[in-house]
mmCIF file of C-alpha atoms in Angstrom:
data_model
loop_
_atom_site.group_PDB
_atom_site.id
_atom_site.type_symbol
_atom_site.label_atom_id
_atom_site.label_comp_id
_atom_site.label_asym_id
_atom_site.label_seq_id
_atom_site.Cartn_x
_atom_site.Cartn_y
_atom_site.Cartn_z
ATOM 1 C CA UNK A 1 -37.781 -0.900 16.240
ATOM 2 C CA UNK A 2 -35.421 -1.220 18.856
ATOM 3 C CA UNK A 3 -35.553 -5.177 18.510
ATOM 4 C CA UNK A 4 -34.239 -4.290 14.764
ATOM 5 C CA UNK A 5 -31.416 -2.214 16.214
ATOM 6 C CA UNK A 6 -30.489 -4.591 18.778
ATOM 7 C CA UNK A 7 -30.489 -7.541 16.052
ATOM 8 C CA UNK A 8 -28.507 -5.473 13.563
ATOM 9 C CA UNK A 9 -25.875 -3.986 16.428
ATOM 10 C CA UNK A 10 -25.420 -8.274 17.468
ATOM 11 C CA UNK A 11 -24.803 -8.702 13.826
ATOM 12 C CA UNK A 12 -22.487 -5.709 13.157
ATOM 13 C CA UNK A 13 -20.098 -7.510 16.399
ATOM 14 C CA UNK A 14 -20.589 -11.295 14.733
ATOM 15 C CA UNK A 15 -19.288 -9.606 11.576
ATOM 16 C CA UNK A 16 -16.142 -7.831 12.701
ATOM 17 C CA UNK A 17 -15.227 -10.599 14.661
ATOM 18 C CA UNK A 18 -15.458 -13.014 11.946
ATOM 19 C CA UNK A 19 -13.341 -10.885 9.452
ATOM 20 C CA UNK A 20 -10.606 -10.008 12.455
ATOM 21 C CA UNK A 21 -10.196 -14.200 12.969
ATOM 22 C CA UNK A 22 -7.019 -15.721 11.705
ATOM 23 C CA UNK A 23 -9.227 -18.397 8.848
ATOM 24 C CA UNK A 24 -10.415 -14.876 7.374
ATOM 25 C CA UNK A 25 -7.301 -13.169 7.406
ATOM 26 C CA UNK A 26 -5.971 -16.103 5.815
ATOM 27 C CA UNK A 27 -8.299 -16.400 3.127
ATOM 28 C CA UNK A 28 -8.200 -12.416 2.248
ATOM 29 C CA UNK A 29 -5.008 -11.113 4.092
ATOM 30 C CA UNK A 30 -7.364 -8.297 5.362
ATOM 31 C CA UNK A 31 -10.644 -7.336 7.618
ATOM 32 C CA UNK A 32 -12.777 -5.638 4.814
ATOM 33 C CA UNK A 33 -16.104 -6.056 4.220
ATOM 34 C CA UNK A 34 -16.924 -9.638 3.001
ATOM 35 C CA UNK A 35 -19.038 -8.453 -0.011
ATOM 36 C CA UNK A 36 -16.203 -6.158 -1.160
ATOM 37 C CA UNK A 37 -13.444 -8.833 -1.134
ATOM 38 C CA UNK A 38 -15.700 -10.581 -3.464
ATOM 39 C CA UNK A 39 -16.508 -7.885 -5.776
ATOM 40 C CA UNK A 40 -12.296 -7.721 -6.137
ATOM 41 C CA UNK A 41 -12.002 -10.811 -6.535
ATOM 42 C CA UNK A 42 -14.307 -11.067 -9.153
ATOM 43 C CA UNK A 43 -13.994 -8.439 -10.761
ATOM 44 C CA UNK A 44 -10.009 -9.919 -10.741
ATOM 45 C CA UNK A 45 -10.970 -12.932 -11.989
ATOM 46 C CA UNK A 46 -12.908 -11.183 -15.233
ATOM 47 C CA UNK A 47 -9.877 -8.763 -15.789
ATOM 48 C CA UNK A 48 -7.649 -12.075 -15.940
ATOM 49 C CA UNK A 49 -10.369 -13.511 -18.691
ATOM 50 C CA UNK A 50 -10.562 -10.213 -20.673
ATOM 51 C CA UNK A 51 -6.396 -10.304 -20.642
ATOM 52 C CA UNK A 52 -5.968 -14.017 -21.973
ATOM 53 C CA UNK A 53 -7.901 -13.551 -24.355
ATOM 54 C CA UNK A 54 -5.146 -11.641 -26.692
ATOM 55 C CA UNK A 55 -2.009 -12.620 -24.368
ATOM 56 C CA UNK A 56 0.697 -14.914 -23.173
ATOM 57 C CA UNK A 57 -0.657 -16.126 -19.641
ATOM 58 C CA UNK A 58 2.714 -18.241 -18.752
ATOM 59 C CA UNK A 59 3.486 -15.909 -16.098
ATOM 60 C CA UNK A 60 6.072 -16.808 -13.009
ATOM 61 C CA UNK A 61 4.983 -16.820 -9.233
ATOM 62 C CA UNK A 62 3.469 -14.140 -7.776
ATOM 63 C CA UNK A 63 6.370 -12.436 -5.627
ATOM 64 C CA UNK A 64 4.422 -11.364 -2.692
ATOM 65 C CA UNK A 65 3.049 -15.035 -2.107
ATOM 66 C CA UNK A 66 6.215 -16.314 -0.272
ATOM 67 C CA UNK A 67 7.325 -12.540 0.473
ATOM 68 C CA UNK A 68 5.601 -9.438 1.655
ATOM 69 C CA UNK A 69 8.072 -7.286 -0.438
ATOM 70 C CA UNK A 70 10.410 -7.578 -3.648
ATOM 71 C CA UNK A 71 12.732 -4.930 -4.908
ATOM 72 C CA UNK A 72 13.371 -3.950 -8.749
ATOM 73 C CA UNK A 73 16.508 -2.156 -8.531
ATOM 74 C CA UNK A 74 16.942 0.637 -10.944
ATOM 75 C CA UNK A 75 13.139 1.229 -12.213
ATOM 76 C CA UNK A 76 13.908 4.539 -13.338
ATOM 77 C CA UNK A 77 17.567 6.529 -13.936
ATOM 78 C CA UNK A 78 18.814 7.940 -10.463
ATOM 79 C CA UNK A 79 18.435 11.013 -12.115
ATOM 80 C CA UNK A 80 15.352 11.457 -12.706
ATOM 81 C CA UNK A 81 14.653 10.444 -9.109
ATOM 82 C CA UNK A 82 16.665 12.925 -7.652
ATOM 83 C CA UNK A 83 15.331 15.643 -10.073
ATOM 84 C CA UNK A 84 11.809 14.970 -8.440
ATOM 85 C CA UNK A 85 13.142 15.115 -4.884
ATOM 86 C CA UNK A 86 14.138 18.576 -5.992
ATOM 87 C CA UNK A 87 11.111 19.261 -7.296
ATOM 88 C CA UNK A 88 9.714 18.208 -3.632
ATOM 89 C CA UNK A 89 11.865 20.551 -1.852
ATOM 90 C CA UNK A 90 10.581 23.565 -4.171
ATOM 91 C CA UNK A 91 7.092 22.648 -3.583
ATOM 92 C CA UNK A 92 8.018 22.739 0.072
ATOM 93 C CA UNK A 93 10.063 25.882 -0.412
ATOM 94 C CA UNK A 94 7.389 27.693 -1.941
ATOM 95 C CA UNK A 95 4.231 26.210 0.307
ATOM 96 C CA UNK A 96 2.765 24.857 -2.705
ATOM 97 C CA UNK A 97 -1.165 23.676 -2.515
ATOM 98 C CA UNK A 98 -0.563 20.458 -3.425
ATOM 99 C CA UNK A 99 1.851 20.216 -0.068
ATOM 100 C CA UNK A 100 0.100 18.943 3.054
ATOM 101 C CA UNK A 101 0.294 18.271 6.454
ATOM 102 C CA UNK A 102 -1.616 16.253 8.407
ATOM 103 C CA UNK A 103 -2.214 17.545 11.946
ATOM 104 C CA UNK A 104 -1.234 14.644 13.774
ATOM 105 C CA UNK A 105 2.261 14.149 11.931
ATOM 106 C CA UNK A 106 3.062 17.570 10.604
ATOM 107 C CA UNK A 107 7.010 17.463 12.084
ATOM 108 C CA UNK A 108 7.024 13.960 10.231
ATOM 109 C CA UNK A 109 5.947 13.915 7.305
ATOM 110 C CA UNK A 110 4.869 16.456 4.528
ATOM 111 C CA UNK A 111 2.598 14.689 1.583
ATOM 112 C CA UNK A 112 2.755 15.978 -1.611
ATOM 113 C CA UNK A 113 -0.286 15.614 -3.873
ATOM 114 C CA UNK A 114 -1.552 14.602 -7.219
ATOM 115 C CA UNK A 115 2.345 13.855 -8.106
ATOM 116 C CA UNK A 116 2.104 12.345 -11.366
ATOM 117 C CA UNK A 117 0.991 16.254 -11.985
ATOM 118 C CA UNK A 118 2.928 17.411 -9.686
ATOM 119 C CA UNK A 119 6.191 15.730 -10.317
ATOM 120 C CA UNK A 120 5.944 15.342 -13.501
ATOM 121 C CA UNK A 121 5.104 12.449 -16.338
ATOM 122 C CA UNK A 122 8.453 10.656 -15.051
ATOM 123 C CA UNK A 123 6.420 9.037 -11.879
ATOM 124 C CA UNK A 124 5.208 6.783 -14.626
ATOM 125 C CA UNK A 125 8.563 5.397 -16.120
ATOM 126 C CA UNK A 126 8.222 3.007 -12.813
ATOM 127 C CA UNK A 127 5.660 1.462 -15.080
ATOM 128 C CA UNK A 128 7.424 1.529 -17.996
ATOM 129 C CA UNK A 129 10.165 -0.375 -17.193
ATOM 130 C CA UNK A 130 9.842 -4.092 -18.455
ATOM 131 C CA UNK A 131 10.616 -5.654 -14.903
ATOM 132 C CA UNK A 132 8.493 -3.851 -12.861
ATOM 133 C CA UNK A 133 6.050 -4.520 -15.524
ATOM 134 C CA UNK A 134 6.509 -8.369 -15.109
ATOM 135 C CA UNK A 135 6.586 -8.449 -11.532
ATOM 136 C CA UNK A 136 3.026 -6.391 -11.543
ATOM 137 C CA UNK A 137 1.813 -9.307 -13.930
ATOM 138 C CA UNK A 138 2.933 -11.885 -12.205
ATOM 139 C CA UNK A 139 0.947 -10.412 -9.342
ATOM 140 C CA UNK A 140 -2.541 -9.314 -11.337
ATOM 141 C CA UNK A 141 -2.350 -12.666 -13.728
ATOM 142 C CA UNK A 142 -3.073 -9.947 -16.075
ATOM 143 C CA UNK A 143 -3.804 -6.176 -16.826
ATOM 144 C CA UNK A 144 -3.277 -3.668 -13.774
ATOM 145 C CA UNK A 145 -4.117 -0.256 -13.087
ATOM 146 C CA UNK A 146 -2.839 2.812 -10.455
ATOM 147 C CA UNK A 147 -5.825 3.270 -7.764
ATOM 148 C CA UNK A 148 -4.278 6.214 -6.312
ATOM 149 C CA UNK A 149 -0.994 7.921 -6.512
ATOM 150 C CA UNK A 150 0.786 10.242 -3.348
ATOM 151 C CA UNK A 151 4.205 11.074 -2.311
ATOM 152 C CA UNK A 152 5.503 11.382 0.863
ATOM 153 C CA UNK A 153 8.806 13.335 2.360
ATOM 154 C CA UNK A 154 9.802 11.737 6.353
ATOM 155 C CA UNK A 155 11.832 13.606 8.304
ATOM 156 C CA UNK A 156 14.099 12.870 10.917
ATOM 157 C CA UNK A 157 11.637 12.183 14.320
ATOM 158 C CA UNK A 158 11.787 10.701 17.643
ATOM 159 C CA UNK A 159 7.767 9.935 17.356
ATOM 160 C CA UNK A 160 6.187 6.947 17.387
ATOM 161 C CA UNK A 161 2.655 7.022 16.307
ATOM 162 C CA UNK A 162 0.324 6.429 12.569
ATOM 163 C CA UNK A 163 2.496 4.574 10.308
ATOM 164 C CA UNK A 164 5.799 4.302 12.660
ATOM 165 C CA UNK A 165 3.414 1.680 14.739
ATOM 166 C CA UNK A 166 3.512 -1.933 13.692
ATOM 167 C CA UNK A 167 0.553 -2.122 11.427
ATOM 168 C CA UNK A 168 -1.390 -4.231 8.518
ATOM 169 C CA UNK A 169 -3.197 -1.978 6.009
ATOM 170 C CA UNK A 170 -7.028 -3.072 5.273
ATOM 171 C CA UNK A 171 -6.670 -3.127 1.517
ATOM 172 C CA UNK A 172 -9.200 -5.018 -0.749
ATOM 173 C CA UNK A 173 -7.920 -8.665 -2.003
ATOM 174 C CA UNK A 174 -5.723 -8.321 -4.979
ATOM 175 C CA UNK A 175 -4.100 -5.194 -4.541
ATOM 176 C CA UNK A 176 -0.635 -3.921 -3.834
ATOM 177 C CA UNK A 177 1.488 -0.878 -3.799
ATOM 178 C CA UNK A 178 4.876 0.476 -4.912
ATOM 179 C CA UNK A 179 7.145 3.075 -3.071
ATOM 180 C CA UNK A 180 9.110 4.803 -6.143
ATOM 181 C CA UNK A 181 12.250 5.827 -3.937
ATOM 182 C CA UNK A 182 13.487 9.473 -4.847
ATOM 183 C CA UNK A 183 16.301 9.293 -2.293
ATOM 184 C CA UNK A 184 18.545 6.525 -0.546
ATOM 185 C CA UNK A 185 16.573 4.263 2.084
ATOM 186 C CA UNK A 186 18.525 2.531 4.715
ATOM 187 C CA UNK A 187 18.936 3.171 8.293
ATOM 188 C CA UNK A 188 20.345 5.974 8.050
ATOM 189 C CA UNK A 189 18.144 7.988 5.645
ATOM 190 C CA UNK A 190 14.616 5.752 6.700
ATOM 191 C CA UNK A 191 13.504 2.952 5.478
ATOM 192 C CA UNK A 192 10.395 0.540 5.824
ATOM 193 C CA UNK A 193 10.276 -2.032 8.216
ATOM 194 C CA UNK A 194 8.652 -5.992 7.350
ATOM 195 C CA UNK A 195 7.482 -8.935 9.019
ATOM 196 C CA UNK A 196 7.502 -11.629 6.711
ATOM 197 C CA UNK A 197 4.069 -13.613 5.826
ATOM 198 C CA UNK A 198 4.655 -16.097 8.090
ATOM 199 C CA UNK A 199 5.922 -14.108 11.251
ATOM 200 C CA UNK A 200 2.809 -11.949 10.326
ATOM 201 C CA UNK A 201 0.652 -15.162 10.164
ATOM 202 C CA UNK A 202 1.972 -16.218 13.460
ATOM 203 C CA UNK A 203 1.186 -12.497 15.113
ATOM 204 C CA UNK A 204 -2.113 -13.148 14.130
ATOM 205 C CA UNK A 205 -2.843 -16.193 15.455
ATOM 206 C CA UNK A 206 -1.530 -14.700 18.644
ATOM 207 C CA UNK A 207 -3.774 -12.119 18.719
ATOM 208 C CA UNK A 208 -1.639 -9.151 17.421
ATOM 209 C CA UNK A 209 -3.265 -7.662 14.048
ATOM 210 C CA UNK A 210 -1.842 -4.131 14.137
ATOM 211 C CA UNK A 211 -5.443 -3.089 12.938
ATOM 212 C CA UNK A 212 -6.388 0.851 14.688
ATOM 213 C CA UNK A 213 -5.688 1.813 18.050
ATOM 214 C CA UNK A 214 -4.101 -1.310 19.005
ATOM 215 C CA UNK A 215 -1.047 -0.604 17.047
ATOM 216 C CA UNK A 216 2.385 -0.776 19.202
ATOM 217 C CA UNK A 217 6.116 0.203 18.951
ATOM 218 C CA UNK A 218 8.496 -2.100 18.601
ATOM 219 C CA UNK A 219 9.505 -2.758 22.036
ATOM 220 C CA UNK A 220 5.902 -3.874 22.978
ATOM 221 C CA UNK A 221 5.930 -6.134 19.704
ATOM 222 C CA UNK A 222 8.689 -7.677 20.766
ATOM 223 C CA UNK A 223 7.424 -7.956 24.231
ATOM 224 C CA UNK A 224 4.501 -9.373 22.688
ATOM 225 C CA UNK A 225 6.471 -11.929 20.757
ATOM 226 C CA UNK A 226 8.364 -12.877 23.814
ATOM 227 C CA UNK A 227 5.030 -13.595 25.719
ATOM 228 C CA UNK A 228 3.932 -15.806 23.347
ATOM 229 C CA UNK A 229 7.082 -17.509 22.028
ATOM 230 C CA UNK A 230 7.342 -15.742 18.667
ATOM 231 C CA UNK A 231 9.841 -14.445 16.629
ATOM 232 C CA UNK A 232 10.866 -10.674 16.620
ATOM 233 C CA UNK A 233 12.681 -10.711 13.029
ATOM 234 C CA UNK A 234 11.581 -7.554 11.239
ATOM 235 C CA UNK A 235 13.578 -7.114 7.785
ATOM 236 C CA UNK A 236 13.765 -4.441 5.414
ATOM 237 C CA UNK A 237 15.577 -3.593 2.032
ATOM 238 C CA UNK A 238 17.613 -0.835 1.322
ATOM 239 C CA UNK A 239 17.271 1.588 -1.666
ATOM 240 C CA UNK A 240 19.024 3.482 -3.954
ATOM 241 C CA UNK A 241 17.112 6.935 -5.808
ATOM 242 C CA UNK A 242 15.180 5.290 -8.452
ATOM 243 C CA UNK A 243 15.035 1.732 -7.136
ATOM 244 C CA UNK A 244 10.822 0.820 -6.560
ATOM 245 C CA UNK A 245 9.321 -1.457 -3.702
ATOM 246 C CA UNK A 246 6.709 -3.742 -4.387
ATOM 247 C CA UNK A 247 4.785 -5.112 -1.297
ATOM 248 C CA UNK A 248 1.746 -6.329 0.220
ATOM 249 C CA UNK A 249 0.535 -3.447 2.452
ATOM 250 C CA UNK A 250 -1.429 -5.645 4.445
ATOM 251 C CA UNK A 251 1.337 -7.816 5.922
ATOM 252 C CA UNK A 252 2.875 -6.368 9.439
ATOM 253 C CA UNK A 253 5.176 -3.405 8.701
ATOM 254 C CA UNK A 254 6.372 0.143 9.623
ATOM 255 C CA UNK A 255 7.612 3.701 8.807
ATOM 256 C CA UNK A 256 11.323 4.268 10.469
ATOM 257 C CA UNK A 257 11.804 7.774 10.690
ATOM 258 C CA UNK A 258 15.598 8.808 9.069
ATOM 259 C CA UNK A 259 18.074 9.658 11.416
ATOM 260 C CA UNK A 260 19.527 12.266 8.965
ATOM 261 C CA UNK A 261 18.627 13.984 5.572
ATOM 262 C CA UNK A 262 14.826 13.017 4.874
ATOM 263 C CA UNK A 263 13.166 10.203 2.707
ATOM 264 C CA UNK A 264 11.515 11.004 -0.327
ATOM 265 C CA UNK A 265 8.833 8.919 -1.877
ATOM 266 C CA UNK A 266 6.168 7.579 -4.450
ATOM 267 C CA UNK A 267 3.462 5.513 -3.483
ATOM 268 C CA UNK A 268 1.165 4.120 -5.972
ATOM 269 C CA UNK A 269 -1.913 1.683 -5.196
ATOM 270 C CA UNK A 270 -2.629 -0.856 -7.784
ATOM 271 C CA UNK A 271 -5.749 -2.689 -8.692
ATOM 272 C CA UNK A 272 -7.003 -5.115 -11.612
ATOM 273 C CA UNK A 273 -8.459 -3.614 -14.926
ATOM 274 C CA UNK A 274 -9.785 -5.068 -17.670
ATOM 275 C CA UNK A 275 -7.448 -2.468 -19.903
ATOM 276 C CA UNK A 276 -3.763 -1.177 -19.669
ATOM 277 C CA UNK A 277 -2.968 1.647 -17.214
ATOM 278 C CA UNK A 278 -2.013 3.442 -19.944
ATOM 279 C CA UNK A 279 -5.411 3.390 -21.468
ATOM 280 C CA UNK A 280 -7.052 3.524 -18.274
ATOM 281 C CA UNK A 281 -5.270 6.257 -17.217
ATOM 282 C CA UNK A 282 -6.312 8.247 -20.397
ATOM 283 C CA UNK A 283 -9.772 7.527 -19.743
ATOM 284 C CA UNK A 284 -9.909 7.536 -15.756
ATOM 285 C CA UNK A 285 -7.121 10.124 -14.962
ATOM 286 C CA UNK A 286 -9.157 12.648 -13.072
ATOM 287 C CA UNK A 287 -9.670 9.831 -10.576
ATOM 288 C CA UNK A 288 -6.038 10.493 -9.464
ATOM 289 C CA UNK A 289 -6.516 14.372 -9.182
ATOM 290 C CA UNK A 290 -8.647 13.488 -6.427
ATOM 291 C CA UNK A 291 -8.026 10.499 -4.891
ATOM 292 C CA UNK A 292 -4.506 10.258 -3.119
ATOM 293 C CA UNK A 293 -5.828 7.065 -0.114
ATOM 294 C CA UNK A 294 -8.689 4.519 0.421
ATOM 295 C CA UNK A 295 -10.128 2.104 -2.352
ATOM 296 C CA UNK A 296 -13.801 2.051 -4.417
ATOM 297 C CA UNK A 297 -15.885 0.022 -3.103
ATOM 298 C CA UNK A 298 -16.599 -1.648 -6.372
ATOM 299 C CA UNK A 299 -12.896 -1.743 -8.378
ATOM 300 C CA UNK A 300 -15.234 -1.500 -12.038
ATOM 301 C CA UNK A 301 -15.981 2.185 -10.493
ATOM 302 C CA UNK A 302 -13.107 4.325 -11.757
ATOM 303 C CA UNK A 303 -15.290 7.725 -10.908
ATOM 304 C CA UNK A 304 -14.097 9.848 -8.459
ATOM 305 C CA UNK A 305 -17.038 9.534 -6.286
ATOM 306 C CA UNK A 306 -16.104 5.855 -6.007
ATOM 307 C CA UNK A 307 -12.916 6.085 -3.735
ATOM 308 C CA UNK A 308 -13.661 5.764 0.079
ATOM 309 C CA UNK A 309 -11.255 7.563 2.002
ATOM 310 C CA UNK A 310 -9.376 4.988 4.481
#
């Protein structure tokens, strides 16, 4: 018995190490589990079948191979962005349950919950709009769905810890996110930070993942970089309310904290689906009552049940 454990502890190490090398990484752009890389990519590779079928599949280059982030400008009216910021502050106002904060960055960040519900049906114009549409296809090579949907207010902080660190997200292979920006994002009012793909790359092959506890602020990045002859070129783009981000979580990036005012947000995890997130969402909404972080374990599992918390 104790052989068994010994044998399967040796394993678990072989494992980790193998998905934390640089060929991995390279191949998935993450450190999850082998066997659920390959159920996404499957599972993306039968959504792309099921889509062809009745569509055009001329589609352009997938933004987010060259780029860890694109920008469609104008996704929704300013308005209605700044009328759900509002919205956010009454929640706030009022201590609403779907407003919480999490111990460790309470005087950061407050997260508001379920927001499609909670900030109304307008979250989903993002969607709607033809651009953001084809960018999301060009990506998925086919239908897409929302994983999970949460929104996010920053506030001015001198912290750095959690998301403010340099960091790659452990998403699944063919995902990606979008921040719907509900207020201005620059340097002033807090923005998100980038490495590009092949800084990121380069980071890697360094040594420097960003994965856990090993997470740094910038100064030790770029003392990191300077040890080993790197780069330190982080990028970001600015935003205007109603502008949307679309990015590859799992490339090196950051939170920076606004100096003034406060930075409202949208962010919505995509997957593939073998349907449009229209109908998917009809039939698999209660997924996103629940289910605001993490990722199924098998992408065909739209129950609640399915989501593993990250």
């Amino acid at each position: 018995m104790h052989t068994m454990k010994t044998l399967h502890t040796v394993a678990d190490t072989v494992l980790k190490r193998i998905r934390e090398s640089s060929p991995y990484y390279k191949h998935y752009n993450n450190n999850v589990q082998w066997g659920i890389n390959r159920k996404y990519v499957k599972y993306g590779n039968e959504c792309r079948r099921e889509y062809a079928k009745n569509h055009d599949t001329n589609f352009p280059p997938n933004p987010l191979i060259e780029a860890p982030a694109t920008m469609v400008k104008g996704a929704i009216s300013s308005d209605s962005a700044k009328a759900m910021s509002n919205k956010i502050s009454q929640l706030i106002e009022k201590k609403d349950k779907c407003i919480y904060r999490e111990p460790e960055c309470k005087d950061m960040q407050a997260v508001i919950l379920q927001p499609i519900d909670n900030l109304g049906d307008g979250v989903l114009d993002v969607l709607r709009n033809p651009e953001v549409n084809d960018v999301l296809l060009s990506i998925f090579r086919g239908y897409y769905t929302i994983a999970t949907a949460i929104g996010f207010r920053s506030y001015p902080n001198n912290h750095q810890k959690s998301s403010w660190l340099w960091h790659s997200d452990c998403y699944p292979a063919r995902t990606c996110k979008i921040f719907l920006h509900l207020t201005k994002a620059d340097e002033e009012t807090g923005v998100t930070d980038f490495m590009s793909v092949e800084d990121t790359e380069a980071y890697r092959k360094a040594g420097y993942y960003g994965l856990g506890g090993e997470r740094l602020v910038g100064e030790d990045v770029e003392a990191f970089a300077k040890k080993h002859g790197l780069p330190y070129r982080p990028f970001h783009i600015n935003a205007e309310p109603g502008d949307a981000s679309i990015f590859d979580m799992n490339y090196l990036h950051r939170a920076v904290a606004p100096k003034k005012e406060y930075r409202d947000v949208v962010q919505l995890l995509f997957q593939p689906s073998p349907i449009s997130w229209e109908e998917d969402l009809e039939r698999n909404g209660e997924c996103l009552r629940h289910c605001a972080r993490g990722f199924a374990k098998d992408p065909s599992d739209r129950s609640v049940e399915a989501v593993s918390m990250m």
